[in-house]
Amino acid sequence: MTKQLVLIIGNGPVEDDISKSINSFDRVVRFNMCANMPEHLGLKCTDLWLVGRGKQGLKFTTAFPAIDIKRLQNVMITDPKPNLFTQTFYRLIQRKGCIDHGNKITLKYSEYANVDRIPQREKNAFLKHLHIFGKPAFKPKAPSSGVLAIEYFLKQQAQVYITGFGFKGWKRHPWNLEKLYVESLIAEQKVQVLKSPSQC
């Protein structure tokens, strides 16, 4: 059985022009507004992973990232299904950062792709797993979407390549542990860093 080739493009800096090389991958995974889709990162996106809550989640109910929407196959909302009672409360007190927009996102994208959510139990289990690499710099709330995507596609027995992973951002992601996790996968040859076109 031939493994699917999956390229996961993080929102960190990518200096090389990979606009042509990404077309050789079966799946190309991007996140949220896809680093504003600079030309050198191409347009192909088969899998789009989106935040479902707060200002970003609201943005995705009205605007598409500048991807080739015709090639989109799957959308993964990285916030689990919300509790209806707590969502009603958040709307009442206008706690906008916690308001879930997943249902509207699903309606918007289901015309083009399959839409799913990551279960909370999977996020919790993976966060617990990351603690084997040490102590986080801050008390973490959740793993980042990038490492969740890596774990997701490894479980599907895919050959995973990555680029644009800077391990920086919201302090409630355990970046230091995620970096060690990804480095261990690279050392075990389970994940490969995408080479620049000049190295191929």
mmCIF file with all atom_site columns, N, CA, C and O in Angstrom, residues 5 24 38 45 56-57 63 72 75-76 86 116 119 125 129 143 153 158 172 178 183-185 191:
data_model
loop_
_atom_site.group_PDB
_atom_site.id
_atom_site.type_symbol
_atom_site.label_atom_id
_atom_site.label_alt_id
_atom_site.label_comp_id
_atom_site.label_asym_id
_atom_site.label_entity_id
_atom_site.label_seq_id
_atom_site.pdbx_PDB_ins_code
_atom_site.Cartn_x
_atom_site.Cartn_y
_atom_site.Cartn_z
_atom_site.occupancy
_atom_site.B_iso_or_equiv
_atom_site.pdbx_formal_charge
_atom_site.auth_seq_id
_atom_site.auth_comp_id
_atom_site.auth_asym_id
_atom_site.auth_atom_id
_atom_site.pdbx_PDB_model_num
ATOM 1  N N  . LEU A 1 5   ? 1.388   11.146 0.450  1.00 0.00 ? 5   LEU A N  1
ATOM 2  C CA . LEU A 1 5   ? 2.363   12.182 0.761  1.00 0.00 ? 5   LEU A CA 1
ATOM 3  C C  . LEU A 1 5   ? 1.604   13.417 1.246  1.00 0.00 ? 5   LEU A C  1
ATOM 4  O O  . LEU A 1 5   ? 0.772   13.966 0.518  1.00 0.00 ? 5   LEU A O  1
ATOM 5  N N  . SER A 1 24  ? 3.220   18.135 -5.996 1.00 0.00 ? 24  SER A N  1
ATOM 6  C CA . SER A 1 24  ? 3.572   16.715 -6.004 1.00 0.00 ? 24  SER A CA 1
ATOM 7  C C  . SER A 1 24  ? 3.004   15.974 -4.797 1.00 0.00 ? 24  SER A C  1
ATOM 8  O O  . SER A 1 24  ? 3.069   14.737 -4.738 1.00 0.00 ? 24  SER A O  1
ATOM 9  N N  . PRO A 1 38  ? 1.100   34.040 0.796  1.00 0.00 ? 38  PRO A N  1
ATOM 10 C CA . PRO A 1 38  ? 2.073   34.671 -0.098 1.00 0.00 ? 38  PRO A CA 1
ATOM 11 C C  . PRO A 1 38  ? 2.272   33.820 -1.354 1.00 0.00 ? 38  PRO A C  1
ATOM 12 O O  . PRO A 1 38  ? 2.125   32.593 -1.330 1.00 0.00 ? 38  PRO A O  1
ATOM 13 N N  . CYS A 1 45  ? -4.446  23.647 -1.518 1.00 0.00 ? 45  CYS A N  1
ATOM 14 C CA . CYS A 1 45  ? -4.820  23.326 -0.135 1.00 0.00 ? 45  CYS A CA 1
ATOM 15 C C  . CYS A 1 45  ? -5.926  22.294 -0.190 1.00 0.00 ? 45  CYS A C  1
ATOM 16 O O  . CYS A 1 45  ? -7.032  22.590 -0.633 1.00 0.00 ? 45  CYS A O  1
ATOM 17 N N  . GLN A 1 56  ? -11.181 34.965 15.357 1.00 0.00 ? 56  GLN A N  1
ATOM 18 C CA . GLN A 1 56  ? -10.765 34.208 14.172 1.00 0.00 ? 56  GLN A CA 1
ATOM 19 C C  . GLN A 1 56  ? -11.893 33.338 13.656 1.00 0.00 ? 56  GLN A C  1
ATOM 20 O O  . GLN A 1 56  ? -12.142 33.280 12.449 1.00 0.00 ? 56  GLN A O  1
ATOM 21 N N  . GLY A 1 57  ? -12.563 32.642 14.561 1.00 0.00 ? 57  GLY A N  1
ATOM 22 C CA . GLY A 1 57  ? -13.675 31.796 14.147 1.00 0.00 ? 57  GLY A CA 1
ATOM 23 C C  . GLY A 1 57  ? -14.759 32.588 13.448 1.00 0.00 ? 57  GLY A C  1
ATOM 24 O O  . GLY A 1 57  ? -15.306 32.155 12.421 1.00 0.00 ? 57  GLY A O  1
ATOM 25 N N  . ALA A 1 63  ? -15.340 35.022 5.438  1.00 0.00 ? 63  ALA A N  1
ATOM 26 C CA . ALA A 1 63  ? -14.239 35.150 4.478  1.00 0.00 ? 63  ALA A CA 1
ATOM 27 C C  . ALA A 1 63  ? -13.502 33.833 4.296  1.00 0.00 ? 63  ALA A C  1
ATOM 28 O O  . ALA A 1 63  ? -13.255 33.116 5.267  1.00 0.00 ? 63  ALA A O  1
ATOM 29 N N  . LEU A 1 72  ? -10.059 21.997 -2.360 1.00 0.00 ? 72  LEU A N  1
ATOM 30 C CA . LEU A 1 72  ? -10.271 21.716 -0.946 1.00 0.00 ? 72  LEU A CA 1
ATOM 31 C C  . LEU A 1 72  ? -11.106 20.449 -0.768 1.00 0.00 ? 72  LEU A C  1
ATOM 32 O O  . LEU A 1 72  ? -12.126 20.275 -1.416 1.00 0.00 ? 72  LEU A O  1
ATOM 33 N N  . VAL A 1 75  ? -12.107 20.070 5.866  1.00 0.00 ? 75  VAL A N  1
ATOM 34 C CA . VAL A 1 75  ? -11.925 21.156 6.821  1.00 0.00 ? 75  VAL A CA 1
ATOM 35 C C  . VAL A 1 75  ? -12.003 20.560 8.222  1.00 0.00 ? 75  VAL A C  1
ATOM 36 O O  . VAL A 1 75  ? -12.942 19.823 8.537  1.00 0.00 ? 75  VAL A O  1
ATOM 37 N N  . MET A 1 76  ? -11.008 20.864 9.036  1.00 0.00 ? 76  MET A N  1
ATOM 38 C CA . MET A 1 76  ? -11.000 20.396 10.418 1.00 0.00 ? 76  MET A CA 1
ATOM 39 C C  . MET A 1 76  ? -11.100 21.606 11.346 1.00 0.00 ? 76  MET A C  1
ATOM 40 O O  . MET A 1 76  ? -10.249 22.496 11.321 1.00 0.00 ? 76  MET A O  1
ATOM 41 N N  . THR A 1 86  ? -22.994 26.515 28.250 1.00 0.00 ? 86  THR A N  1
ATOM 42 C CA . THR A 1 86  ? -21.930 27.503 28.442 1.00 0.00 ? 86  THR A CA 1
ATOM 43 C C  . THR A 1 86  ? -21.879 28.495 27.288 1.00 0.00 ? 86  THR A C  1
ATOM 44 O O  . THR A 1 86  ? -21.570 29.673 27.492 1.00 0.00 ? 86  THR A O  1
ATOM 45 N N  . ASP A 1 116 ? -15.197 18.494 9.831  1.00 0.00 ? 116 ASP A N  1
ATOM 46 C CA . ASP A 1 116 ? -15.174 17.694 11.055 1.00 0.00 ? 116 ASP A CA 1
ATOM 47 C C  . ASP A 1 116 ? -14.565 18.525 12.183 1.00 0.00 ? 116 ASP A C  1
ATOM 48 O O  . ASP A 1 116 ? -14.049 19.620 11.954 1.00 0.00 ? 116 ASP A O  1
ATOM 49 N N  . PRO A 1 119 ? -12.178 15.880 18.557 1.00 0.00 ? 119 PRO A N  1
ATOM 50 C CA . PRO A 1 119 ? -12.800 15.653 19.867 1.00 0.00 ? 119 PRO A CA 1
ATOM 51 C C  . PRO A 1 119 ? -11.914 16.153 21.010 1.00 0.00 ? 119 PRO A C  1
ATOM 52 O O  . PRO A 1 119 ? -10.684 16.066 20.934 1.00 0.00 ? 119 PRO A O  1
ATOM 53 N N  . ALA A 1 125 ? -5.658  14.000 25.498 1.00 0.00 ? 125 ALA A N  1
ATOM 54 C CA . ALA A 1 125 ? -4.734  12.865 25.518 1.00 0.00 ? 125 ALA A CA 1
ATOM 55 C C  . ALA A 1 125 ? -3.394  13.243 24.906 1.00 0.00 ? 125 ALA A C  1
ATOM 56 O O  . ALA A 1 125 ? -2.330  12.864 25.409 1.00 0.00 ? 125 ALA A O  1
ATOM 57 N N  . HIS A 1 129 ? 0.371   13.497 26.518 1.00 0.00 ? 129 HIS A N  1
ATOM 58 C CA . HIS A 1 129 ? 1.517   12.815 25.899 1.00 0.00 ? 129 HIS A CA 1
ATOM 59 C C  . HIS A 1 129 ? 2.712   13.761 25.770 1.00 0.00 ? 129 HIS A C  1
ATOM 60 O O  . HIS A 1 129 ? 3.866   13.357 25.982 1.00 0.00 ? 129 HIS A O  1
ATOM 61 N N  . PRO A 1 143 ? -2.686  21.748 22.745 1.00 0.00 ? 143 PRO A N  1
ATOM 62 C CA . PRO A 1 143 ? -1.626  21.687 21.727 1.00 0.00 ? 143 PRO A CA 1
ATOM 63 C C  . PRO A 1 143 ? -1.970  22.611 20.562 1.00 0.00 ? 143 PRO A C  1
ATOM 64 O O  . PRO A 1 143 ? -3.134  22.937 20.333 1.00 0.00 ? 143 PRO A O  1
ATOM 65 N N  . PHE A 1 153 ? -2.260  12.901 10.881 1.00 0.00 ? 153 PHE A N  1
ATOM 66 C CA . PHE A 1 153 ? -1.875  12.257 9.626  1.00 0.00 ? 153 PHE A CA 1
ATOM 67 C C  . PHE A 1 153 ? -0.922  11.085 9.841  1.00 0.00 ? 153 PHE A C  1
ATOM 68 O O  . PHE A 1 153 ? -0.921  10.138 9.055  1.00 0.00 ? 153 PHE A O  1
ATOM 69 N N  . ALA A 1 158 ? 0.304   8.188  6.908  1.00 0.00 ? 158 ALA A N  1
ATOM 70 C CA . ALA A 1 158 ? 0.797   9.027  5.817  1.00 0.00 ? 158 ALA A CA 1
ATOM 71 C C  . ALA A 1 158 ? 2.285   9.297  5.984  1.00 0.00 ? 158 ALA A C  1
ATOM 72 O O  . ALA A 1 158 ? 2.839   9.204  7.085  1.00 0.00 ? 158 ALA A O  1
ATOM 73 N N  . ARG A 1 172 ? -0.197  29.735 25.613 1.00 0.00 ? 172 ARG A N  1
ATOM 74 C CA . ARG A 1 172 ? -0.868  28.581 26.212 1.00 0.00 ? 172 ARG A CA 1
ATOM 75 C C  . ARG A 1 172 ? -0.731  27.312 25.368 1.00 0.00 ? 172 ARG A C  1
ATOM 76 O O  . ARG A 1 172 ? -1.335  26.289 25.672 1.00 0.00 ? 172 ARG A O  1
ATOM 77 N N  . GLU A 1 178 ? 6.412   20.882 22.174 1.00 0.00 ? 178 GLU A N  1
ATOM 78 C CA . GLU A 1 178 ? 6.063   20.554 20.788 1.00 0.00 ? 178 GLU A CA 1
ATOM 79 C C  . GLU A 1 178 ? 7.311   20.482 19.911 1.00 0.00 ? 178 GLU A C  1
ATOM 80 O O  . GLU A 1 178 ? 7.420   19.619 19.029 1.00 0.00 ? 178 GLU A O  1
ATOM 81 N N  . GLU A 1 183 ? 11.037  17.169 16.850 1.00 0.00 ? 183 GLU A N  1
ATOM 82 C CA . GLU A 1 183 ? 12.436  16.751 16.658 1.00 0.00 ? 183 GLU A CA 1
ATOM 83 C C  . GLU A 1 183 ? 12.592  15.250 16.845 1.00 0.00 ? 183 GLU A C  1
ATOM 84 O O  . GLU A 1 183 ? 13.374  14.605 16.129 1.00 0.00 ? 183 GLU A O  1
ATOM 85 N N  . SER A 1 184 ? 11.837  14.670 17.774 1.00 0.00 ? 184 SER A N  1
ATOM 86 C CA . SER A 1 184 ? 11.909  13.220 17.983 1.00 0.00 ? 184 SER A CA 1
ATOM 87 C C  . SER A 1 184 ? 11.334  12.464 16.784 1.00 0.00 ? 184 SER A C  1
ATOM 88 O O  . SER A 1 184 ? 11.867  11.421 16.380 1.00 0.00 ? 184 SER A O  1
ATOM 89 N N  . LEU A 1 185 ? 10.283  13.005 16.191 1.00 0.00 ? 185 LEU A N  1
ATOM 90 C CA . LEU A 1 185 ? 9.697   12.373 15.003 1.00 0.00 ? 185 LEU A CA 1
ATOM 91 C C  . LEU A 1 185 ? 10.645  12.454 13.811 1.00 0.00 ? 185 LEU A C  1
ATOM 92 O O  . LEU A 1 185 ? 10.744  11.503 13.014 1.00 0.00 ? 185 LEU A O  1
ATOM 93 N N  . VAL A 1 191 ? 8.746   11.880 10.329 1.00 0.00 ? 191 VAL A N  1
ATOM 94 C CA . VAL A 1 191 ? 8.413   13.165 9.721  1.00 0.00 ? 191 VAL A CA 1
ATOM 95 C C  . VAL A 1 191 ? 9.671   13.700 9.053  1.00 0.00 ? 191 VAL A C  1
ATOM 96 O O  . VAL A 1 191 ? 10.780  13.520 9.570  1.00 0.00 ? 191 VAL A O  1
#
